[in-house]
Amino acid sequence: MPGTVLVGSQWGDEGKGKITDLISGDYDYVVRFQGGNNAGHTVITPKHKLALHLIPSGVIYEHITPVIGNGCVIDPKVLLEEMDILEGEGISCERLTISGNAHIIMPYHKDLDGASEKRLGKNLIGTTKRGIGPAYQDKSSRMGLRMQDMLDPHIFREKLEAALPEKNDILEKIYGLPGYTVDQICEEYLPYAERLKPFIAETTVILDNALRAGKNVLFEGAQGTLLDIDFGTYPFVTSSNCSAGGAATGSGVGMKYINRVLGIVKAYITRVGSGPFPTEIPPEEPEGDLLTQIGGEYGVTTGRKRRCGWYDAVIVDYAARVNGLTDLAITKLDVLSSLDSIKVCTAYDCDGTIYHTVPQHQTAFHHAKPIYTEMPGWHVDITGCRSFYELPREAKDYIDFIEDLAGVPVSIIAVGPSREQTIMRHW
Ligand code: GDP
Ligand code: IMO
Ligand code: MG
């Protein structure tokens, strides 16, 4: 088992939190390797209902060490609030370990995120406005502050003194927004640093030692493959590598330890924010609203209504390839139970050319018209099913069809939000 990557294989919100929680019992470490508090992962247990943004979903298990890897960007205020919420629920954050190389989201990153979206007008990305893009921008341009800079207030101040003049120029001269003083930011951030210091560690050594000792590590992806900065629907993407490759670069764990890549997909598909979405159900068709309502499709982080669409096998085929998926977990099958018939997109017609995989050129993708196979619904409550054989024939056919199209086995089927509402197939 040693290393398993769990990766969103659509546009995020596939149910990664639920599946991470479900399988965490088999692992010793759960690692977030990219993204920040743009993520919202729901975990429902008999005792808790949690919305986790930064802390790995395995935190609720006492045997697990949760790790925030170097590939993440961290808003310290949000992290501390999340730790306080968990502690308030009786969940200890004592074992949390944070890479010193993870970048810090600064106040100006959040301002710049909002200002840049405003300036884009109708072309906006629809970001979560959590400062994610600007923080990764600073990482790439080598202007970022990292968690290790929190270990020494002098260094923190020095790095900020170097970075801030440019940021203030951009805020004030380009966006007409107020800038910051070094003192102002230090006053807010140094107390956060004091609290977070004990959790900052050389996570690559910790994970390497663990793996050498035969421990198991689960890498919990955030966002989804189609939001990946390289493989997603650029520019309508997030700013990190949320596909499986990011697990190695975002944690410092060698590829040789990763032998399973579990792709998480919904039994339909959703997207929050702007960008192309071939199988989006148009407003005049009632199934879109039905999925929103029955599926509770509102963002965990921003509360925005998610756009809903039919299962897109072209996208999952693509995700299977770029992630090297070994198997799939399908969530929210129960949400389809009230539909008379269910569509699955098997190919795109892009201005007369038929594509069975995501077209390389974005113009073609923007013009993609889905080619559907329509399947009968089942009209039976399946939330109590615990084995594949208990599912109605139409639901089994649906899963088999998806499996065939993806070319990888479906190992987990979720039929409700709670832990036990799950069918373990080939686990
Ligand atoms: P994540 O970001 O991938 O972790 O997913 P989110 O937590 O943002 O969104 C998934 C939503 O679906 C959450 O509200 C989950 O509680 C819920 N959920 C997960 N699996 C199932 C399922 O099989 N059935 C139903 N009805 N809800 C589910
Ligand atoms: P989880 O981990 C769904 C989307 C935003 C926007 C784009 C860029 O819960 O699946 P950003 O703030 O990252 O710069 O926004 O990415 N987005 C998500 N959509 N689930 C998420 O996370 C997302 N994180 C970012 O809506 O379209
Ligand atoms: Mg989410």
Coordinates of C-alpha atoms and ligand atoms in Angstrom, one line a residue:
M1 CA 0.0 0.0 0.0
P2 CA 2.7 2.4 1.2
G3 CA 1.7 5.6 -0.7
T4 CA -1.8 6.2 -2.1
V5 CA -2.7 9.4 -3.8
L6 CA -6.4 10.4 -3.6
V7 CA -7.2 12.8 -6.4
G8 CA -10.2 14.8 -7.5
S9 CA -10.9 13.8 -11.1
Q10 CA -13.4 16.4 -12.1
W11 CA -13.7 20.1 -11.1
G12 CA -13.4 19.6 -7.4
D13 CA -16.0 18.8 -4.7
E14 CA -16.1 15.2 -5.7
G15 CA -16.4 14.0 -2.1
K16 CA -12.6 13.7 -1.4
G17 CA -13.2 14.5 2.3
K18 CA -15.7 11.7 2.7
I19 CA -13.4 9.1 1.0
T20 CA -10.3 10.3 2.8
D21 CA -12.1 9.8 6.1
L22 CA -13.5 6.4 5.0
I23 CA -10.1 4.9 4.1
S24 CA -7.9 6.7 6.7
G25 CA -8.1 3.8 9.0
D26 CA -5.6 2.0 6.8
Y27 CA -3.0 4.8 6.9
D28 CA -0.6 6.3 9.4
Y29 CA -0.2 9.7 7.7
V30 CA -2.6 11.9 5.7
V31 CA -0.8 14.6 3.7
R32 CA -2.2 17.7 2.0
F33 CA 0.2 18.5 -0.8
Q34 CA -1.2 21.5 -2.7
G35 CA -3.8 24.2 -2.5
G36 CA -4.8 26.1 0.6
N37 CA -8.1 27.1 2.1
N38 CA -9.7 27.4 -1.3
A39 CA -10.6 23.7 -0.5
G40 CA -13.6 22.7 1.5
H41 CA -13.7 19.0 2.4
T42 CA -16.7 17.6 4.3
V43 CA -16.3 14.8 6.7
I44 CA -19.3 13.3 8.5
T45 CA -18.8 10.9 11.3
P46 CA -21.2 9.6 13.9
K47 CA -19.9 12.4 16.2
H48 CA -19.0 15.3 13.9
K49 CA -19.8 17.2 10.8
L50 CA -16.7 19.0 9.7
A51 CA -15.8 21.3 6.9
L52 CA -12.0 21.2 6.6
H53 CA -10.1 23.7 4.5
L54 CA -6.4 23.2 5.3
I55 CA -6.0 20.4 7.8
P56 CA -5.9 16.9 6.3
S57 CA -9.2 15.0 6.7
G58 CA -7.4 12.2 8.6
V59 CA -7.0 14.5 11.6
I60 CA -9.9 13.0 13.5
Y61 CA -8.2 9.6 13.8
E62 CA -5.9 9.5 16.8
H63 CA -3.4 7.1 15.0
I64 CA -2.9 9.5 12.1
T65 CA -0.3 12.2 11.8
P66 CA -1.8 15.0 9.6
V67 CA 0.8 16.7 7.4
I68 CA 0.6 20.0 5.5
G69 CA 3.2 19.6 2.8
N70 CA 5.5 22.1 1.1
G71 CA 3.2 22.4 -1.9
C72 CA 0.5 24.1 0.1
V73 CA -0.2 27.8 0.7
I74 CA -1.2 28.6 4.3
D75 CA -3.3 31.4 5.6
P76 CA -2.2 31.2 9.3
K77 CA -5.3 32.9 10.6
V78 CA -7.6 30.4 8.9
L79 CA -5.3 27.5 10.0
L80 CA -5.5 28.6 13.6
E81 CA -9.2 29.1 13.5
E82 CA -9.6 25.6 12.0
M83 CA -7.4 24.1 14.8
D84 CA -9.5 25.9 17.4
I85 CA -12.7 24.5 15.9
L86 CA -11.3 21.0 15.9
E87 CA -10.0 21.3 19.4
G88 CA -13.5 22.6 20.4
E89 CA -15.0 19.4 19.0
G90 CA -12.6 17.3 21.0
I91 CA -10.3 16.5 18.1
S92 CA -6.7 17.0 18.9
C93 CA -4.4 18.9 16.5
E94 CA -1.3 18.0 18.6
R95 CA 0.1 15.7 15.9
L96 CA -0.3 18.3 13.1
T97 CA 3.0 18.7 11.2
I98 CA 3.6 21.6 8.8
S99 CA 6.4 21.9 6.2
G100 CA 8.7 24.9 6.7
N101 CA 8.7 25.3 2.9
A102 CA 4.9 25.8 2.6
H103 CA 4.2 29.4 1.6
I104 CA 2.3 31.9 3.7
I105 CA -0.8 33.7 2.4
M106 CA -0.3 37.3 3.3
P107 CA -3.0 40.0 3.6
Y108 CA -2.0 41.6 0.3
H109 CA -2.5 38.2 -1.5
K110 CA -6.2 38.3 -0.5
D111 CA -6.5 41.9 -1.6
L112 CA -4.8 41.2 -4.9
D113 CA -7.0 38.2 -5.6
G114 CA -10.2 40.2 -5.2
A115 CA -8.8 43.2 -7.1
S116 CA -7.6 41.1 -10.0
E117 CA -11.0 39.4 -10.3
K118 CA -12.7 42.8 -10.3
R119 CA -10.5 44.0 -13.0
L120 CA -11.2 41.0 -15.2
G121 CA -14.9 41.9 -15.2
K122 CA -16.9 39.4 -17.2
N123 CA -13.7 37.3 -17.8
L124 CA -13.3 36.7 -14.1
I125 CA -12.1 33.2 -13.0
G126 CA -14.5 33.1 -10.1
T127 CA -11.8 32.4 -7.6
T128 CA -12.5 31.7 -3.9
K129 CA -10.8 35.1 -3.2
R130 CA -8.6 33.4 -0.5
G131 CA -5.4 34.8 -2.0
I132 CA -4.4 31.4 -3.5
G133 CA -3.3 32.6 -6.9
P134 CA -1.2 35.6 -5.7
A135 CA 0.5 33.5 -3.1
Y136 CA 1.6 30.9 -5.7
Q137 CA 2.6 33.8 -8.0
D138 CA 5.0 35.1 -5.2
K139 CA 6.3 31.5 -4.7
S140 CA 7.2 31.3 -8.4
S141 CA 8.6 34.8 -8.6
R142 CA 10.7 34.1 -5.4
M143 CA 9.0 36.8 -3.4
G144 CA 7.1 34.6 -1.0
L145 CA 7.4 34.2 2.7
R146 CA 7.5 30.6 4.0
M147 CA 6.4 28.9 7.2
Q148 CA 10.0 28.6 8.2
D149 CA 10.3 32.4 8.1
M150 CA 7.9 32.3 11.1
L151 CA 10.5 30.6 13.2
D152 CA 12.6 33.8 13.4
P153 CA 10.8 37.2 13.7
H154 CA 13.9 39.0 12.4
I155 CA 13.9 37.0 9.2
F156 CA 10.2 37.3 8.8
R157 CA 10.5 41.1 9.1
E158 CA 13.5 41.2 6.7
K159 CA 11.7 39.2 4.0
L160 CA 8.6 41.3 4.4
E161 CA 10.7 44.5 4.1
A162 CA 12.0 43.1 0.8
A163 CA 8.6 42.0 -0.6
L164 CA 6.3 44.7 0.6
P165 CA 7.4 47.8 -1.5
E166 CA 6.5 46.0 -4.7
K167 CA 3.2 44.8 -3.3
N168 CA 2.3 48.2 -2.1
D169 CA 3.1 49.7 -5.5
I170 CA 0.7 47.2 -7.1
L171 CA -2.0 47.7 -4.6
E172 CA -1.8 51.5 -4.6
K173 CA -0.8 52.4 -8.2
I174 CA -2.6 49.7 -10.1
Y175 CA -5.6 49.0 -8.1
G176 CA -6.0 52.2 -6.0
L177 CA -6.1 50.2 -2.8
P178 CA -4.3 51.0 0.5
G179 CA -1.0 49.4 1.1
Y180 CA 0.5 47.9 4.3
T181 CA 3.3 48.8 6.6
V182 CA 5.8 46.1 7.8
D183 CA 4.8 46.8 11.4
Q184 CA 1.1 46.4 10.6
I185 CA 1.6 42.9 9.1
C186 CA 4.2 41.9 11.8
E187 CA 1.7 42.9 14.5
E188 CA -0.9 40.5 13.0
Y189 CA 1.4 37.7 11.9
L190 CA 4.0 37.3 14.6
P191 CA 1.5 36.2 17.2
Y192 CA 0.3 33.6 14.6
A193 CA 3.9 32.5 14.2
E194 CA 4.3 32.1 17.9
R195 CA 1.4 29.6 18.0
L196 CA 2.4 27.8 14.8
K197 CA 6.1 27.4 15.5
P198 CA 5.8 24.0 17.4
F199 CA 4.1 22.5 14.3
I200 CA 6.7 23.5 11.7
A201 CA 9.0 20.6 10.9
E202 CA 11.1 18.9 8.2
T203 CA 8.2 16.9 6.8
T204 CA 10.2 15.3 4.1
V205 CA 12.4 13.5 6.6
I206 CA 9.4 12.5 8.8
L207 CA 7.6 11.0 5.8
D208 CA 10.7 9.3 4.4
N209 CA 11.4 7.7 7.8
A210 CA 7.8 6.6 8.1
L211 CA 7.7 5.0 4.6
R212 CA 11.1 3.3 5.2
A213 CA 9.6 1.9 8.4
G214 CA 6.7 0.4 6.5
K215 CA 4.1 3.0 7.4
N216 CA 1.3 3.9 5.0
V217 CA 0.8 7.4 3.7
L218 CA -2.4 8.8 2.1
F219 CA -2.0 12.0 0.0
E220 CA -5.2 13.9 0.1
G221 CA -5.6 16.0 -3.1
A222 CA -7.6 19.2 -3.1
Q223 CA -9.5 20.7 -6.0
G224 CA -9.6 18.4 -9.1
T225 CA -7.7 17.4 -12.2
L226 CA -9.6 19.9 -14.4
L227 CA -8.6 22.7 -12.1
D228 CA -4.9 21.8 -12.3
I229 CA -2.7 24.6 -13.4
D230 CA -1.2 22.5 -16.2
F231 CA -3.9 20.0 -17.1
G232 CA -7.0 21.9 -16.2
T233 CA -9.2 24.2 -18.3
Y234 CA -6.7 27.1 -18.2
P235 CA -7.1 29.9 -17.3
F236 CA -10.2 28.8 -15.4
V237 CA -8.1 26.7 -13.0
T238 CA -6.5 27.0 -9.6
S239 CA -2.8 27.8 -9.2
S240 CA -1.4 24.5 -8.1
N241 CA -0.9 21.0 -9.5
C242 CA -3.9 19.2 -8.0
S243 CA -3.3 16.1 -10.2
A244 CA -1.4 13.1 -8.8
G245 CA 2.1 14.3 -9.8
G246 CA 1.7 17.1 -7.3
A247 CA 1.8 14.6 -4.5
A248 CA 5.5 14.0 -5.0
T249 CA 6.6 17.6 -5.6
G250 CA 4.2 18.9 -2.9
S251 CA 5.4 16.6 -0.2
G252 CA 9.0 15.6 -1.1
V253 CA 8.1 11.9 -1.1
G254 CA 9.8 9.9 -3.8
M255 CA 7.6 8.4 -6.6
K256 CA 8.8 4.9 -5.7
Y257 CA 6.5 4.9 -2.7
I258 CA 3.3 5.7 -4.6
N259 CA 1.6 2.6 -5.8
R260 CA -2.1 3.6 -5.8
V261 CA -3.8 6.5 -7.4
L262 CA -7.5 6.6 -6.4
G263 CA -9.6 9.0 -8.5
I264 CA -12.7 10.5 -6.9
V265 CA -15.6 11.3 -9.2
K266 CA -19.2 12.2 -8.6
A267 CA -21.9 10.1 -10.3
Y268 CA -22.6 13.4 -12.1
I269 CA -20.4 16.5 -12.2
T270 CA -20.3 20.0 -10.8
R271 CA -18.2 23.1 -11.2
V272 CA -17.9 26.3 -9.1
G273 CA -16.7 29.5 -10.8
S274 CA -16.3 30.3 -14.5
G275 CA -15.0 28.3 -17.4
P276 CA -16.1 25.8 -20.0
F277 CA -18.3 22.9 -18.9
P278 CA -19.6 20.8 -21.8
T279 CA -22.2 18.7 -19.9
E280 CA -23.6 21.5 -17.9
I281 CA -27.4 21.1 -17.7
P282 CA -29.0 24.2 -19.2
P283 CA -31.4 26.2 -16.9
E284 CA -34.5 25.3 -18.8
E285 CA -34.0 21.6 -18.0
P286 CA -35.2 20.6 -14.6
E287 CA -32.6 18.0 -13.8
G288 CA -30.0 20.7 -13.1
D289 CA -31.9 22.2 -10.3
L290 CA -32.9 18.8 -9.0
L291 CA -29.2 17.8 -8.7
T292 CA -28.4 21.1 -7.0
Q293 CA -31.2 20.6 -4.4
I294 CA -30.9 16.8 -3.8
G295 CA -27.1 16.9 -4.0
G296 CA -26.9 20.0 -1.8
E297 CA -24.6 21.5 -4.4
Y298 CA -23.5 24.7 -2.6
G299 CA -19.8 25.4 -2.0
V300 CA -18.3 24.4 1.4
T301 CA -15.9 27.3 1.2
T302 CA -17.8 30.2 -0.4
G303 CA -21.4 29.0 -0.3
R304 CA -21.8 29.6 -4.0
K305 CA -24.2 27.5 -6.0
R306 CA -22.4 24.8 -7.9
R307 CA -23.1 24.4 -11.6
C308 CA -24.4 20.9 -12.2
G309 CA -24.0 18.6 -15.2
W310 CA -24.2 15.0 -16.5
Y311 CA -21.3 12.6 -15.9
D312 CA -18.6 13.3 -18.4
A313 CA -16.6 10.2 -19.3
V314 CA -14.3 12.1 -21.6
I315 CA -13.0 14.1 -18.7
V316 CA -12.6 11.0 -16.5
D317 CA -10.8 9.2 -19.3
Y318 CA -8.4 12.2 -19.4
A319 CA -8.1 12.2 -15.6
A320 CA -7.3 8.5 -15.7
R321 CA -4.5 9.2 -18.1
V322 CA -2.9 12.3 -16.6
N323 CA -3.1 11.0 -13.0
G324 CA -2.3 7.4 -13.8
L325 CA -5.4 6.3 -11.9
T326 CA -5.4 2.8 -10.6
D327 CA -9.1 2.8 -9.5
L328 CA -12.1 5.1 -9.0
A329 CA -14.4 6.0 -6.2
I330 CA -17.8 7.1 -7.3
T331 CA -19.7 9.3 -4.9
K332 CA -23.3 10.6 -4.7
L333 CA -24.9 7.8 -6.7
D334 CA -27.9 8.2 -4.4
V335 CA -28.5 11.7 -5.8
L336 CA -29.5 10.2 -9.1
S337 CA -32.1 8.0 -7.7
S338 CA -35.1 10.2 -8.4
L339 CA -34.3 10.7 -12.1
D340 CA -36.3 9.0 -14.9
S341 CA -33.3 8.8 -17.1
I342 CA -29.6 9.6 -16.7
K343 CA -27.2 10.9 -19.4
V344 CA -23.6 10.0 -19.7
C345 CA -21.3 11.9 -22.1
T346 CA -19.1 9.5 -24.1
A347 CA -17.6 11.9 -26.7
Y348 CA -17.6 15.5 -27.8
D349 CA -18.6 17.0 -31.1
C350 CA -16.3 20.0 -31.6
D351 CA -17.4 21.8 -34.7
G352 CA -17.9 18.5 -36.6
T353 CA -14.8 16.7 -35.2
I354 CA -15.5 13.9 -32.8
Y355 CA -13.3 13.7 -29.7
H356 CA -13.1 10.8 -27.3
T357 CA -10.6 12.6 -25.1
V358 CA -10.2 16.2 -24.0
P359 CA -9.2 18.2 -27.1
Q360 CA -5.7 19.7 -26.8
H361 CA -6.8 23.1 -28.1
Q362 CA -9.0 25.1 -25.7
T363 CA -11.1 26.6 -28.6
A364 CA -12.2 23.1 -29.5
F365 CA -13.1 22.4 -25.8
H366 CA -15.0 25.6 -25.5
H367 CA -17.1 24.5 -28.5
A368 CA -17.5 20.9 -27.3
K369 CA -21.1 19.6 -27.7
P370 CA -21.6 16.5 -25.6
I371 CA -22.7 13.2 -27.2
Y372 CA -24.8 11.4 -24.7
T373 CA -25.9 7.8 -24.1
E374 CA -29.1 7.9 -22.1
M375 CA -29.6 5.2 -19.4
P376 CA -32.8 4.4 -17.4
G377 CA -33.1 5.6 -13.8
W378 CA -33.9 3.3 -10.9
H379 CA -36.4 5.2 -8.7
V380 CA -35.4 3.2 -5.6
D381 CA -33.8 4.6 -2.4
I382 CA -30.2 3.1 -2.5
T383 CA -28.8 4.9 0.6
G384 CA -29.2 1.6 2.6
C385 CA -27.3 -0.6 0.0
R386 CA -24.0 -1.9 1.4
S387 CA -23.0 -4.3 -1.4
F388 CA -22.9 -3.9 -5.2
Y389 CA -25.4 -6.8 -5.5
E390 CA -28.0 -4.9 -3.4
L391 CA -28.1 -2.1 -6.0
P392 CA -31.0 -2.1 -8.5
R393 CA -30.0 -3.4 -11.9
E394 CA -30.1 0.0 -13.6
A395 CA -27.7 1.4 -11.0
K396 CA -25.3 -1.5 -11.5
D397 CA -25.5 -1.0 -15.2
Y398 CA -24.7 2.7 -14.7
I399 CA -21.6 1.8 -12.7
D400 CA -20.5 -0.9 -15.1
F401 CA -20.8 1.6 -18.0
I402 CA -18.7 4.2 -16.2
E403 CA -16.1 1.6 -15.4
D404 CA -15.9 0.5 -19.0
L405 CA -15.5 4.0 -20.2
A406 CA -12.9 4.9 -17.6
G407 CA -10.9 1.8 -18.2
V408 CA -10.1 1.5 -14.5
P409 CA -12.1 -0.5 -11.8
V410 CA -14.6 1.3 -9.6
S411 CA -13.5 0.2 -6.1
I412 CA -15.7 2.4 -3.9
I413 CA -19.3 3.5 -4.4
A414 CA -20.8 6.1 -2.0
V415 CA -24.6 6.1 -1.6
G416 CA -24.9 8.8 1.1
P417 CA -22.8 11.4 2.9
S418 CA -22.0 9.4 6.0
R419 CA -19.2 6.9 6.5
E420 CA -21.2 3.8 6.5
Q421 CA -23.2 4.8 3.4
T422 CA -20.6 3.2 1.2
I423 CA -20.1 0.1 -0.9
M424 CA -16.5 -1.3 -0.8
R425 CA -16.2 -3.2 -4.0
H426 CA -12.5 -4.2 -4.6
W427 CA -10.9 -2.6 -1.6
Ligands
GDP1 P1 -14.6 17.6 -1.5 O1 -14.2 19.0 -1.6 O2 -14.2 16.7 -2.7 O3 -14.2 16.9 -0.2 O4 -16.2 17.5 -1.5 P2 -17.2 18.6 -0.7 O5 -17.2 18.2 0.7 O6 -16.9 20.0 -1.1 O7 -18.6 18.2 -1.4 C1 -19.1 16.9 -1.3 C2 -20.5 17.0 -0.7 O8 -21.2 15.8 -0.9 C3 -20.4 17.1 0.9 O9 -21.5 17.8 1.3 C4 -20.5 15.6 1.3 O10 -21.1 15.4 2.6 C5 -21.5 15.1 0.3 N1 -21.3 13.6 -0.1 C6 -20.2 12.9 -0.2 N2 -20.5 11.7 -0.7 C7 -21.8 11.6 -0.8 C8 -22.7 10.6 -1.3 O11 -22.3 9.5 -1.7 N3 -24.0 10.9 -1.3 C9 -24.5 12.2 -0.9 N4 -25.8 12.4 -0.9 N5 -23.7 13.1 -0.4 C10 -22.3 12.9 -0.4
IMO2 P1 -12.1 21.2 -3.1 O1 -10.8 20.8 -2.6 C1 -14.2 23.4 -6.3 C2 -12.1 26.8 -8.1 C3 -12.7 28.2 -7.8 C4 -12.3 28.8 -9.1 C5 -10.9 28.3 -9.4 C6 -9.8 29.1 -8.9 O2 -13.1 21.5 -2.1 O3 -12.6 20.4 -4.2 P2 -8.8 29.7 -6.5 O4 -9.4 30.4 -5.3 O5 -8.3 28.4 -6.3 O6 -7.8 30.6 -7.2 O7 -10.0 29.6 -7.6 O8 -10.9 27.0 -8.7 N1 -11.9 26.0 -6.8 C7 -12.6 25.0 -6.4 N2 -13.7 24.4 -6.9 N3 -13.6 22.8 -5.2 C8 -12.5 23.3 -4.7 O9 -11.8 22.7 -3.7 C9 -11.9 24.5 -5.3 N4 -10.8 25.2 -5.0 C10 -10.8 26.2 -6.0 O10 -14.1 28.1 -7.7 O11 -13.2 28.4 -10.2
MG3 MG -15.1 20.9 -1.6

